[in-house]
PDB file of C-alpha atoms in Angstrom:
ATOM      1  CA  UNK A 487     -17.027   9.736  22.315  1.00  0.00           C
ATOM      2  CA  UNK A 488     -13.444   9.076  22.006  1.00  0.00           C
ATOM      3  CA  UNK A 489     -11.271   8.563  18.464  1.00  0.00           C
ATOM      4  CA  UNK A 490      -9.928   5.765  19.660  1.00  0.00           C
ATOM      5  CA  UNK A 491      -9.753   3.677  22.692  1.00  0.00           C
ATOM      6  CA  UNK A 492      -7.992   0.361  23.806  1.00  0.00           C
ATOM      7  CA  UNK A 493      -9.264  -2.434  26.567  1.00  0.00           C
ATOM      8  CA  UNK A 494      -7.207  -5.124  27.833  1.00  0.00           C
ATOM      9  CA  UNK A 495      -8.294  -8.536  28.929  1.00  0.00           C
ATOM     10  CA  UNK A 496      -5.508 -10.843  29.868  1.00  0.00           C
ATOM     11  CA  UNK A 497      -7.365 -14.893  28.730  1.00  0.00           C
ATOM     12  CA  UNK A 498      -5.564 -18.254  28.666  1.00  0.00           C
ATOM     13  CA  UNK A 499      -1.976 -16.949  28.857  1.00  0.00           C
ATOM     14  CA  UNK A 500      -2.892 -14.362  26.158  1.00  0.00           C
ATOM     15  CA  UNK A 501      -3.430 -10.609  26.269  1.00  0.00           C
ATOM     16  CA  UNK A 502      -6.155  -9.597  24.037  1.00  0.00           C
ATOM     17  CA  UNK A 503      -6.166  -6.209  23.276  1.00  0.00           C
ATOM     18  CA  UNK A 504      -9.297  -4.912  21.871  1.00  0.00           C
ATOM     19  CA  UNK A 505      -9.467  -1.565  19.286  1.00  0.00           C
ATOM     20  CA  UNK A 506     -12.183   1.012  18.817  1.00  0.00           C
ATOM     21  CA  UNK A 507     -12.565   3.528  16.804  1.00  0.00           C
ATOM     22  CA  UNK A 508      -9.694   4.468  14.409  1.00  0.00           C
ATOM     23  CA  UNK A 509      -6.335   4.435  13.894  1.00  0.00           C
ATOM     24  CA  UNK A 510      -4.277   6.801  12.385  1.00  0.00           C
ATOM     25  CA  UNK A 511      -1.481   9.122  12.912  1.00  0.00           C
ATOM     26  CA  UNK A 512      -3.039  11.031  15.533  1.00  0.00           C
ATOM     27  CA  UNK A 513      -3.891   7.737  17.611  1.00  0.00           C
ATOM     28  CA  UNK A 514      -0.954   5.489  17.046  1.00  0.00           C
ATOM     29  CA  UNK A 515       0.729   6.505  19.671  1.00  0.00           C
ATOM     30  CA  UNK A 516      -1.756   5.138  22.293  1.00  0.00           C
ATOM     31  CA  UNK A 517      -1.125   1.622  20.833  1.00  0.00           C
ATOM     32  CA  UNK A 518       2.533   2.006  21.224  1.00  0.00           C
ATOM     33  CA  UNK A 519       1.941   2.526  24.628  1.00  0.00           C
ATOM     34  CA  UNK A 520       0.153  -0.445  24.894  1.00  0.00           C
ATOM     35  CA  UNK A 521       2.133  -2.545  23.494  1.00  0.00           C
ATOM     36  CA  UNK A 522       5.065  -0.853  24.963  1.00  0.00           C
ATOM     37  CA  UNK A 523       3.392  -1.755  28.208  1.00  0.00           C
ATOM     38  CA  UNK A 524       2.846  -5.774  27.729  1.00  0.00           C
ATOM     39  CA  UNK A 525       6.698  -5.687  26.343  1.00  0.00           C
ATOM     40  CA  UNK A 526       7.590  -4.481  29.842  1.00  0.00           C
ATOM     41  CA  UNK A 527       5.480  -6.785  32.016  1.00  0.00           C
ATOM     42  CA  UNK A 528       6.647  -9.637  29.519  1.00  0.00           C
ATOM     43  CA  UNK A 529       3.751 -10.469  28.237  1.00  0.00           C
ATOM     44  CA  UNK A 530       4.659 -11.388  24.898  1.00  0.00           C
ATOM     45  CA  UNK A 531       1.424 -13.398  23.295  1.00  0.00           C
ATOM     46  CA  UNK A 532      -0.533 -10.880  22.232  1.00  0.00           C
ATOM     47  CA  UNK A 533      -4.323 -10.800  20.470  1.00  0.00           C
ATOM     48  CA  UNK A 534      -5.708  -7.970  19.132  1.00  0.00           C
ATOM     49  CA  UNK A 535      -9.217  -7.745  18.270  1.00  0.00           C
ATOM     50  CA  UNK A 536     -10.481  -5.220  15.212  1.00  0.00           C
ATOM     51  CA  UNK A 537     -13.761  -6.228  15.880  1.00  0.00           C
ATOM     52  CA  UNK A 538     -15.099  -2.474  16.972  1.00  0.00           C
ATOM     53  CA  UNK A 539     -12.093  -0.635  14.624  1.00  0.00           C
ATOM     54  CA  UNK A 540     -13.364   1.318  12.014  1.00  0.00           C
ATOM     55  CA  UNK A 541     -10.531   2.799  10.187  1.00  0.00           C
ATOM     56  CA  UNK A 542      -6.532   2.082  10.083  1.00  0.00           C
ATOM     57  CA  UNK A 543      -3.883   3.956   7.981  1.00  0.00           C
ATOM     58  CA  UNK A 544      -0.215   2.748   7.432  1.00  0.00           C
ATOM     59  CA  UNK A 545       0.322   4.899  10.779  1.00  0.00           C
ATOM     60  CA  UNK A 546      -1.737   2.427  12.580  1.00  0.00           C
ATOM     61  CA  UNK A 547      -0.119  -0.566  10.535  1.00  0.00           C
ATOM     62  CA  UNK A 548       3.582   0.785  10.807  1.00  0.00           C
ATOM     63  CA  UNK A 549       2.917   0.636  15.142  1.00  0.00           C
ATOM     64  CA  UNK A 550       2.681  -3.444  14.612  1.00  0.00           C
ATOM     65  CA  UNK A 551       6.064  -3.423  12.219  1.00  0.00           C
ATOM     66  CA  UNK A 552       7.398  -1.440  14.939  1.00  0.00           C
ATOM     67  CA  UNK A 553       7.077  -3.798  17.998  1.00  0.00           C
ATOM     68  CA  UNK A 554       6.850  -7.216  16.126  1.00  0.00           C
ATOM     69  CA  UNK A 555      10.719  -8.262  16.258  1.00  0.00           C
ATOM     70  CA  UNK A 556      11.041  -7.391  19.763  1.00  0.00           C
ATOM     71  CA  UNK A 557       8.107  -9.618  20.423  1.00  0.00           C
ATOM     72  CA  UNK A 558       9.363 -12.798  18.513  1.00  0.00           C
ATOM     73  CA  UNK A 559      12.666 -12.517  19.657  1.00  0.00           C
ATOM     74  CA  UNK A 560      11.160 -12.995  23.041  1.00  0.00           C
ATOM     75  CA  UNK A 561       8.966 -16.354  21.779  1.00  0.00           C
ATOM     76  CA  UNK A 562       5.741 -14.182  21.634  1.00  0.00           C
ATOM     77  CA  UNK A 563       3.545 -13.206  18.826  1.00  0.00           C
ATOM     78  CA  UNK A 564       0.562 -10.552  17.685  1.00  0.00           C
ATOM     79  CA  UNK A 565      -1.959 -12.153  16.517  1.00  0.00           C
ATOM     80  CA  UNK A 566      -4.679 -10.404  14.737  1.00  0.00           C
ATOM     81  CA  UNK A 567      -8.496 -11.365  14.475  1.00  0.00           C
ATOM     82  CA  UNK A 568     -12.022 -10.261  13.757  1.00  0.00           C
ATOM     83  CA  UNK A 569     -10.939  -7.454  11.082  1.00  0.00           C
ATOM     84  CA  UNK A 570     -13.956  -6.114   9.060  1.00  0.00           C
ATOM     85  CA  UNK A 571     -13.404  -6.166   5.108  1.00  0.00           C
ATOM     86  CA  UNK A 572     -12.447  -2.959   4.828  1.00  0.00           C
ATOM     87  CA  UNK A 573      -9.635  -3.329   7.619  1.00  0.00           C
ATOM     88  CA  UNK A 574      -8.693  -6.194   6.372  1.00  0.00           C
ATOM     89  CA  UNK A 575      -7.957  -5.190   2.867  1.00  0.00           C
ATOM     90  CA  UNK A 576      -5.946  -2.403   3.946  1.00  0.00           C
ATOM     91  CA  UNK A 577      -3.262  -5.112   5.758  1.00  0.00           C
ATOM     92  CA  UNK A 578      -4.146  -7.586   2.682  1.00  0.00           C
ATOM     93  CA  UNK A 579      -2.712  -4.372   0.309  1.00  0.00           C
ATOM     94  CA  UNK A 580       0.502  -4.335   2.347  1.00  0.00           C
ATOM     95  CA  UNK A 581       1.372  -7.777   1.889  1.00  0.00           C
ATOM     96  CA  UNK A 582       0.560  -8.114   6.078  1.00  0.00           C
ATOM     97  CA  UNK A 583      -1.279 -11.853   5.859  1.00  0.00           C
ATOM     98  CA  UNK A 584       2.300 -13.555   4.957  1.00  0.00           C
ATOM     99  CA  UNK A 585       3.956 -11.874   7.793  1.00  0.00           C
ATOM    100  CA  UNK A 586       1.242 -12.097  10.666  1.00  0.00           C
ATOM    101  CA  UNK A 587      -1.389 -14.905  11.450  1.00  0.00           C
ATOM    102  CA  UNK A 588      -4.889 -13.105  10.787  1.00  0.00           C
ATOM    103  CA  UNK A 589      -7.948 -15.188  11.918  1.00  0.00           C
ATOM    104  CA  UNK A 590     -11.852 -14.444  11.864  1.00  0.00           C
ATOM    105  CA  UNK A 591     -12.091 -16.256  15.282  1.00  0.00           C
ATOM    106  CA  UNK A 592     -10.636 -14.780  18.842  1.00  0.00           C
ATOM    107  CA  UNK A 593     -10.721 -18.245  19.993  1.00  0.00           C
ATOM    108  CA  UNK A 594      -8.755 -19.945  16.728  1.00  0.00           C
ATOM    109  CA  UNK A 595      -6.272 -16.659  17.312  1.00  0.00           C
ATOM    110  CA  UNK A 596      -5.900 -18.461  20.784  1.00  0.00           C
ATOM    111  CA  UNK A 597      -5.544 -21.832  19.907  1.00  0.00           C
ATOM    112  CA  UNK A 598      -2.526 -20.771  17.491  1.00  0.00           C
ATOM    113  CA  UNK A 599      -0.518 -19.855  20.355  1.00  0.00           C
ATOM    114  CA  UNK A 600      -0.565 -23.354  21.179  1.00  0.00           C
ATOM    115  CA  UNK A 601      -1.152 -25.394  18.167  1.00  0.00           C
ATOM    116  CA  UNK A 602       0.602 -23.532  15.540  1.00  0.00           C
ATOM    117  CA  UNK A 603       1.524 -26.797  13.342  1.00  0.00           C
ATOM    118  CA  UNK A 604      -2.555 -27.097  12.817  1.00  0.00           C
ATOM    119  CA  UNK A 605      -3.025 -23.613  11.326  1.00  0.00           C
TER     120      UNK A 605
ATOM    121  CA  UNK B1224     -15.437  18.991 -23.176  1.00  0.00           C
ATOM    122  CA  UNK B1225     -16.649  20.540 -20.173  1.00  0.00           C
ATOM    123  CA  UNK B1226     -14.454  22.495 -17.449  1.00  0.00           C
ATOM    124  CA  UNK B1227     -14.258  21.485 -13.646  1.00  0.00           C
ATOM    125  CA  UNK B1228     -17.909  21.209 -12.612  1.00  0.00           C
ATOM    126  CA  UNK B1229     -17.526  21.984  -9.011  1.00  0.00           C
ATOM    127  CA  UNK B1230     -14.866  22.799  -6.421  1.00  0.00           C
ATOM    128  CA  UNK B1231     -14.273  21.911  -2.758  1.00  0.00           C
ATOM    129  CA  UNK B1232     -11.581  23.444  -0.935  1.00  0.00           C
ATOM    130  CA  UNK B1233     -10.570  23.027   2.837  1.00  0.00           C
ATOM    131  CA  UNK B1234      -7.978  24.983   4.561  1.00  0.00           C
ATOM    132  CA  UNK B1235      -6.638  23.879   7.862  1.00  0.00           C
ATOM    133  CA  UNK B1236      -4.006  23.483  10.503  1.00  0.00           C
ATOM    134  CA  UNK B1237      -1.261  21.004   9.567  1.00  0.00           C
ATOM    135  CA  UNK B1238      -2.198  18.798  12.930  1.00  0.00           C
ATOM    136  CA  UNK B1239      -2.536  15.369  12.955  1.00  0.00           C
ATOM    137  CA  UNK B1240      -5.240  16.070  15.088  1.00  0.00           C
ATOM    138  CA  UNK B1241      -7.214  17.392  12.537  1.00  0.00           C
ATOM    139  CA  UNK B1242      -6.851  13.901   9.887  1.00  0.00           C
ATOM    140  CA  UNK B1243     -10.081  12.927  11.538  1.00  0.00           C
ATOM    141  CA  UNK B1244     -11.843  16.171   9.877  1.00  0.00           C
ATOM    142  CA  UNK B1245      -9.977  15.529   6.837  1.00  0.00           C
ATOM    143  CA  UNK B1246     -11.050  12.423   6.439  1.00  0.00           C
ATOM    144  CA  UNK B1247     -14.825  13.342   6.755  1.00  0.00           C
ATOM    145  CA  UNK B1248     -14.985  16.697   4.566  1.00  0.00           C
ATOM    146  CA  UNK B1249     -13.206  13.936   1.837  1.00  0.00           C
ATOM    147  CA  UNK B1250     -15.333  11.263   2.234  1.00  0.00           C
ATOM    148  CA  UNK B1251     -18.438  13.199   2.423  1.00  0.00           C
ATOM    149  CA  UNK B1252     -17.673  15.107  -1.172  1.00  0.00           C
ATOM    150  CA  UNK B1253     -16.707  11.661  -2.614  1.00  0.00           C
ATOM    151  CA  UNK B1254     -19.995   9.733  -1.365  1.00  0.00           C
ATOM    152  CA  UNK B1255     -21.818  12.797  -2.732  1.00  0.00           C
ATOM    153  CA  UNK B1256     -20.739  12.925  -6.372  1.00  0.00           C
ATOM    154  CA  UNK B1257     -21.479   8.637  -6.152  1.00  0.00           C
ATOM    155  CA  UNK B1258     -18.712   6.448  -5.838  1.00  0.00           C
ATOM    156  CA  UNK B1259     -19.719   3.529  -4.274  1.00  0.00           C
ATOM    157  CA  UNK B1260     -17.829   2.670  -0.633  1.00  0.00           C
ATOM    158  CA  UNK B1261     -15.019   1.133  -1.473  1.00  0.00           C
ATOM    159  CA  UNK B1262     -14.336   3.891  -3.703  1.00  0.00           C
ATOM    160  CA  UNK B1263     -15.152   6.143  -1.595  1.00  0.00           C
ATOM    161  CA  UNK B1264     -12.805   3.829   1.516  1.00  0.00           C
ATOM    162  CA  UNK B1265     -10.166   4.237  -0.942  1.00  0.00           C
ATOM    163  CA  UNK B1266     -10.521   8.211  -1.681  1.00  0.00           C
ATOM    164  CA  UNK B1267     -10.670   8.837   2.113  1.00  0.00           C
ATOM    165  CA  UNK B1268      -7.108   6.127   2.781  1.00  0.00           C
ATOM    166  CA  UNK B1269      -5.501   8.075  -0.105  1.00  0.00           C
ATOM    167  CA  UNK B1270      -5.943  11.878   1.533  1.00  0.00           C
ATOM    168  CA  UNK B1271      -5.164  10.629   5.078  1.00  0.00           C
ATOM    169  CA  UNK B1272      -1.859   9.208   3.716  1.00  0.00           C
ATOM    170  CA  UNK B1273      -0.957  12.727   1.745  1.00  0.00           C
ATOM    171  CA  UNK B1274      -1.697  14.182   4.511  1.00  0.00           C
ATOM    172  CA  UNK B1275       0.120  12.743   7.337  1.00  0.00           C
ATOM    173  CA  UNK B1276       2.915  13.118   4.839  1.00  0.00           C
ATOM    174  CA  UNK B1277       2.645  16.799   5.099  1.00  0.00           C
ATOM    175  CA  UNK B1278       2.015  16.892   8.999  1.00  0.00           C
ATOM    176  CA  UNK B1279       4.808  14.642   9.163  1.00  0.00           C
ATOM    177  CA  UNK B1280       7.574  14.859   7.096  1.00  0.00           C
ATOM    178  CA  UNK B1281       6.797  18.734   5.620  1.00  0.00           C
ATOM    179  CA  UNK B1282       6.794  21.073   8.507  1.00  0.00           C
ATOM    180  CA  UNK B1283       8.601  19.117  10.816  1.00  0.00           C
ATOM    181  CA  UNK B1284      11.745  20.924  10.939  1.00  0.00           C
ATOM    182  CA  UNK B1285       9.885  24.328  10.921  1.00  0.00           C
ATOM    183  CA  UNK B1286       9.345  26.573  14.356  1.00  0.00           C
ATOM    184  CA  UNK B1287       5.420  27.645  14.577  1.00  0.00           C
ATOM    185  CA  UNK B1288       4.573  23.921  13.099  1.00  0.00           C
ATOM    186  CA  UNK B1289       1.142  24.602  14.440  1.00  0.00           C
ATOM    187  CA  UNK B1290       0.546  27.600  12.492  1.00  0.00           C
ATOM    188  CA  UNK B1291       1.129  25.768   9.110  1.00  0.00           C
ATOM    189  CA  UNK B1292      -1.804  25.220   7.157  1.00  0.00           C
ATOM    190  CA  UNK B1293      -2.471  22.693   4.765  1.00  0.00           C
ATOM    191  CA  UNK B1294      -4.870  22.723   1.822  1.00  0.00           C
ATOM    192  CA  UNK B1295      -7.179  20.076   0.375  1.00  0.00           C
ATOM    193  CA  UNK B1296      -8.535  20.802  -2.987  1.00  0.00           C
ATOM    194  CA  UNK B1297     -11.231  18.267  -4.859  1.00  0.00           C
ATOM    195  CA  UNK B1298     -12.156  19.008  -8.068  1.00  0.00           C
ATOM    196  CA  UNK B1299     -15.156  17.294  -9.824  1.00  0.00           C
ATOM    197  CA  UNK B1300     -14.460  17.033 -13.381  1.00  0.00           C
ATOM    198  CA  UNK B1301     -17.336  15.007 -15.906  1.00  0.00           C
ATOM    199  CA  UNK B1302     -15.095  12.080 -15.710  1.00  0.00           C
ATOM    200  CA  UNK B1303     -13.045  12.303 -12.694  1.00  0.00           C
ATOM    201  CA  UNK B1304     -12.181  13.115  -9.079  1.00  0.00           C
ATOM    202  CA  UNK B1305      -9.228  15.119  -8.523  1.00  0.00           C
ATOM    203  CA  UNK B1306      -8.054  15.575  -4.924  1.00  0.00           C
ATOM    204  CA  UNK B1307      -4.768  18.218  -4.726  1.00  0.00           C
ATOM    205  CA  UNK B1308      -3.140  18.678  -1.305  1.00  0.00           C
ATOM    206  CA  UNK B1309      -0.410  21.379  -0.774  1.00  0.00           C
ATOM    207  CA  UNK B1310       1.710  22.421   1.469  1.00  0.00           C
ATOM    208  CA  UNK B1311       4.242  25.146   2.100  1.00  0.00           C
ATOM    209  CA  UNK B1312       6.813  23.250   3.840  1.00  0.00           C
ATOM    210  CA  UNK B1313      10.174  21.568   2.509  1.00  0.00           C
ATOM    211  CA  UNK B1314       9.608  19.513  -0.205  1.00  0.00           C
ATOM    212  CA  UNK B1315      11.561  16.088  -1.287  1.00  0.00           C
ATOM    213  CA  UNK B1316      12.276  14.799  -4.494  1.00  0.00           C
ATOM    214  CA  UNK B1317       9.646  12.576  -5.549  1.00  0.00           C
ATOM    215  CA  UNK B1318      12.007  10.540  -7.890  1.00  0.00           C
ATOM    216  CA  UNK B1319      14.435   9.460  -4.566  1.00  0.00           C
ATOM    217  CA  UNK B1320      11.218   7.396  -3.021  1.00  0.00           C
ATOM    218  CA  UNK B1321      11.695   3.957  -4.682  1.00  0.00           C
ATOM    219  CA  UNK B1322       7.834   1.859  -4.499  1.00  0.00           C
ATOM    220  CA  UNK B1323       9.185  -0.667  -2.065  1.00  0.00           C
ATOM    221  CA  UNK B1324       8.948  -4.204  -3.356  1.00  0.00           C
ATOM    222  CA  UNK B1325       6.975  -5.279  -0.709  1.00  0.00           C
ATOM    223  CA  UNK B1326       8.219  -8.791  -0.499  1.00  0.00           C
ATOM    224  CA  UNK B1327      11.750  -7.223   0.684  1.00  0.00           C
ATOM    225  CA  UNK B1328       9.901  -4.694   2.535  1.00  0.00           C
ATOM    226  CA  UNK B1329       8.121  -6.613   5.094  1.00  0.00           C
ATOM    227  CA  UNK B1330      11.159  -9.223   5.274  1.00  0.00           C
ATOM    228  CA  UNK B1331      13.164  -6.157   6.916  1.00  0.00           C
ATOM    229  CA  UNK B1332      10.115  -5.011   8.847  1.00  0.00           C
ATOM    230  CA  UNK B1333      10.643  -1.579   8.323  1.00  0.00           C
ATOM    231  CA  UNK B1334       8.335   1.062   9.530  1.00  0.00           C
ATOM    232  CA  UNK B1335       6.991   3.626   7.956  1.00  0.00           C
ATOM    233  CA  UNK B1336       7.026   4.676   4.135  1.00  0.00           C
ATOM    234  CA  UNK B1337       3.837   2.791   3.372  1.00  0.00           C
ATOM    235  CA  UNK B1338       2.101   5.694   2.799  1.00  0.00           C
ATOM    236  CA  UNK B1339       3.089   6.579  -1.012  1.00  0.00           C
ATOM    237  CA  UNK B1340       2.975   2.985  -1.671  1.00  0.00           C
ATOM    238  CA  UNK B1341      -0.805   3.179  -0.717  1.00  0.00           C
ATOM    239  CA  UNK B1342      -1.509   6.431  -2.070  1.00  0.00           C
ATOM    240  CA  UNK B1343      -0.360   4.668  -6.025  1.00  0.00           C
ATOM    241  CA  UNK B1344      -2.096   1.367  -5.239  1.00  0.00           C
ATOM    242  CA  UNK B1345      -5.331   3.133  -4.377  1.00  0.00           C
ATOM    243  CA  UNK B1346      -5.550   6.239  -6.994  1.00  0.00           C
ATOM    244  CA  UNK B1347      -5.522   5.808 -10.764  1.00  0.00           C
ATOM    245  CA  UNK B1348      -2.762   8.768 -10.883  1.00  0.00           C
ATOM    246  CA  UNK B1349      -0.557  10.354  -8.401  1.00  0.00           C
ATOM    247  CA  UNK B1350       1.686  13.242  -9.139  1.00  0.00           C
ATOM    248  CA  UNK B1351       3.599  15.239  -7.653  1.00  0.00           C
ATOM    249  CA  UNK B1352       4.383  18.913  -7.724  1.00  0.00           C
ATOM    250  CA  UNK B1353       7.407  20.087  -5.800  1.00  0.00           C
ATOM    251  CA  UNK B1354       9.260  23.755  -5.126  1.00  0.00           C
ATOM    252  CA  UNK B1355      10.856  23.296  -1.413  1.00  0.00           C
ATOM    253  CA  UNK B1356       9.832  25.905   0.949  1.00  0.00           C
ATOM    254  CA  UNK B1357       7.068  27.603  -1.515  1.00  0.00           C
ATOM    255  CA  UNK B1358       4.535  25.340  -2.456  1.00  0.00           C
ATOM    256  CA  UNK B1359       4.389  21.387  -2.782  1.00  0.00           C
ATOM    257  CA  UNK B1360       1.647  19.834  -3.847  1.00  0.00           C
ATOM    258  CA  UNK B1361       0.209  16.387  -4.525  1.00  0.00           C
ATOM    259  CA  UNK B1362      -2.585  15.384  -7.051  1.00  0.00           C
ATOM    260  CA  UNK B1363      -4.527  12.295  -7.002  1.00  0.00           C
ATOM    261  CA  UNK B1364      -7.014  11.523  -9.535  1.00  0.00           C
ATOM    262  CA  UNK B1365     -10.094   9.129  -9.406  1.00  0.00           C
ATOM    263  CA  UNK B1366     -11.959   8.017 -12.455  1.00  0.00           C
ATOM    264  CA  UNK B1367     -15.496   7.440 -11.686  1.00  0.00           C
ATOM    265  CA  UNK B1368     -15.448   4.540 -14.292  1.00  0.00           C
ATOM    266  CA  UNK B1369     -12.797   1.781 -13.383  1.00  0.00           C
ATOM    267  CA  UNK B1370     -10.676   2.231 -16.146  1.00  0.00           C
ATOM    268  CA  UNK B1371      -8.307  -0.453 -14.893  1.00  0.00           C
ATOM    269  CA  UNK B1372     -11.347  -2.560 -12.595  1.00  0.00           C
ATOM    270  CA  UNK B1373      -8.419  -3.394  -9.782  1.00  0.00           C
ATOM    271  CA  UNK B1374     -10.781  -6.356  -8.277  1.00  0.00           C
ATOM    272  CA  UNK B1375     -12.245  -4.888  -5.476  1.00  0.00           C
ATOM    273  CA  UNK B1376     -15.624  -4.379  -6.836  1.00  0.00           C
ATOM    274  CA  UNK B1377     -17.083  -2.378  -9.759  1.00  0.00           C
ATOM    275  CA  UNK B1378     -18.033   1.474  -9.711  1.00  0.00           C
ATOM    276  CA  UNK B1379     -21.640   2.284 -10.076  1.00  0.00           C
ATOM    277  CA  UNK B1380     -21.585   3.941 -13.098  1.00  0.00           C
TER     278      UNK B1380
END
């Protein structure tokens, strides 16, 4: 079984990157890749989905604050959903919910790309 | 008042490849003695952290970085869990790295640096032991009653 892996499913304009397993210092790397590969085909509105991620460290966290300026400055976004509690406290400890838009829903993470005044 | 109860000690090579182990010899020990999970989430966030430091920051300008071990320590005291992790690398001065205000922080999207940050918010005490280049060590401690009950649930004690 791997540590971690990533899967990509490009939906409604959106790339939806989906996370298993965990993230850490060994793995970061792989989503830097990633994400250093949608920045390069310009796809800038970006999901990702914590549904099957088990564990995240501020190595994992620190990839997101890495990528996220480059993103908005092109009109794109990340957009998080479907973090478990224990991911989720882990972002809510580092102050992450007033910087990024953090759903339950894949669908509502959707919809925000194109009706962000009804968040 | 009783002495340390029990020890658990894990040598191994300062590799971020090996955080994964880390993680599971720590977790294991604290699910064992009883904290409940998110005790026990916190314990295992807390080591990783320390440790990455190390792998990171503490051999990184050494040749051989491979070779460089890095010890975990826990200690299992009546009252407490006490997790020590030193190294043998450069050290730092632990009174240069400010707590970011996190506000500020995350305005300037910085990366990186979280780690310590984490490491303070999750433990009930974090110190730090430093002599550059012979042994550095950090010491986190773990009551197993909340002393301070921090709001994310109660211990089971």
């Amino acid at each position: 079984m791997d540590a971690f892996s990533i899967s990509r499913v490009n939906k409604n304009g959106c790339s939806i990157l989906y996370l298993n397993g965990f993230l850490d210092a060994h793995t970061a790397p792989e989503l830097e890749n990633e994400l250093e590969k949608l920045i390069a085909e310009e796809r800038f509105n970006i999901i990702v989905n914590f549904k099957d991620l088990t564990y995240i460290s501020s190595a994992g966290l620190g990839v997101f604050m890495g990528y996220i300026e480059n993103i908005r400055d092109n009109q794109g976004d990340i957009k998080m959903c479907s973090m478990s509690p224990k991911i989720f406290r882990v972002f809510d400890l580092l102050g992450f919910p007033t910087l990024y838009d953090i759903v339950q829903e894949e669908d509502r993470a959707i919809e925000l790309f194109y009706k962000p005044e009804q968040k | 008042m009783p002495t340390t109860a029990y020890e658990y000690r894990l040598r191994i090579p300062s590799e971020t490849d090996n955080l994964e182990l880390i993680r599971e010899f720590v977790t294991k020990v604290a699910d064992k003695v009883g904290f409940n999970s998110d005790d026990v989430g916190k314990i295992e966030l807390a080591c990783d952290e320390a440790c990455t430091n190390v792998i990171k920051h503490a051999y990184a300008s050494d040749r051989n970085n491979g070779k460089k071990s890095l010890d975990i320590l826990i200690k299992i005291d009546f009252d407490k869990f006490t997790l020590v992790v030193t190294d043998h690398g450069k050290g730092f001065d632990p009174d240069s790295i400010k707590m970011p205000d996190m506000q500020e922080y995350l305005a300037q999207l910085k990366v990186g640096g979280l780690g310590i940050y984490l490491m303070k918010t999750l433990m009930d005490e974090v110190d730090y032991q430093i002599q550059p280049g012979v042994k550095n060590q950090v010491k986190m401690v773990k009551y197993f009653i909340d002393k301070n009950n921090s709001g994310f649930g109660e211990g089971k004690k």
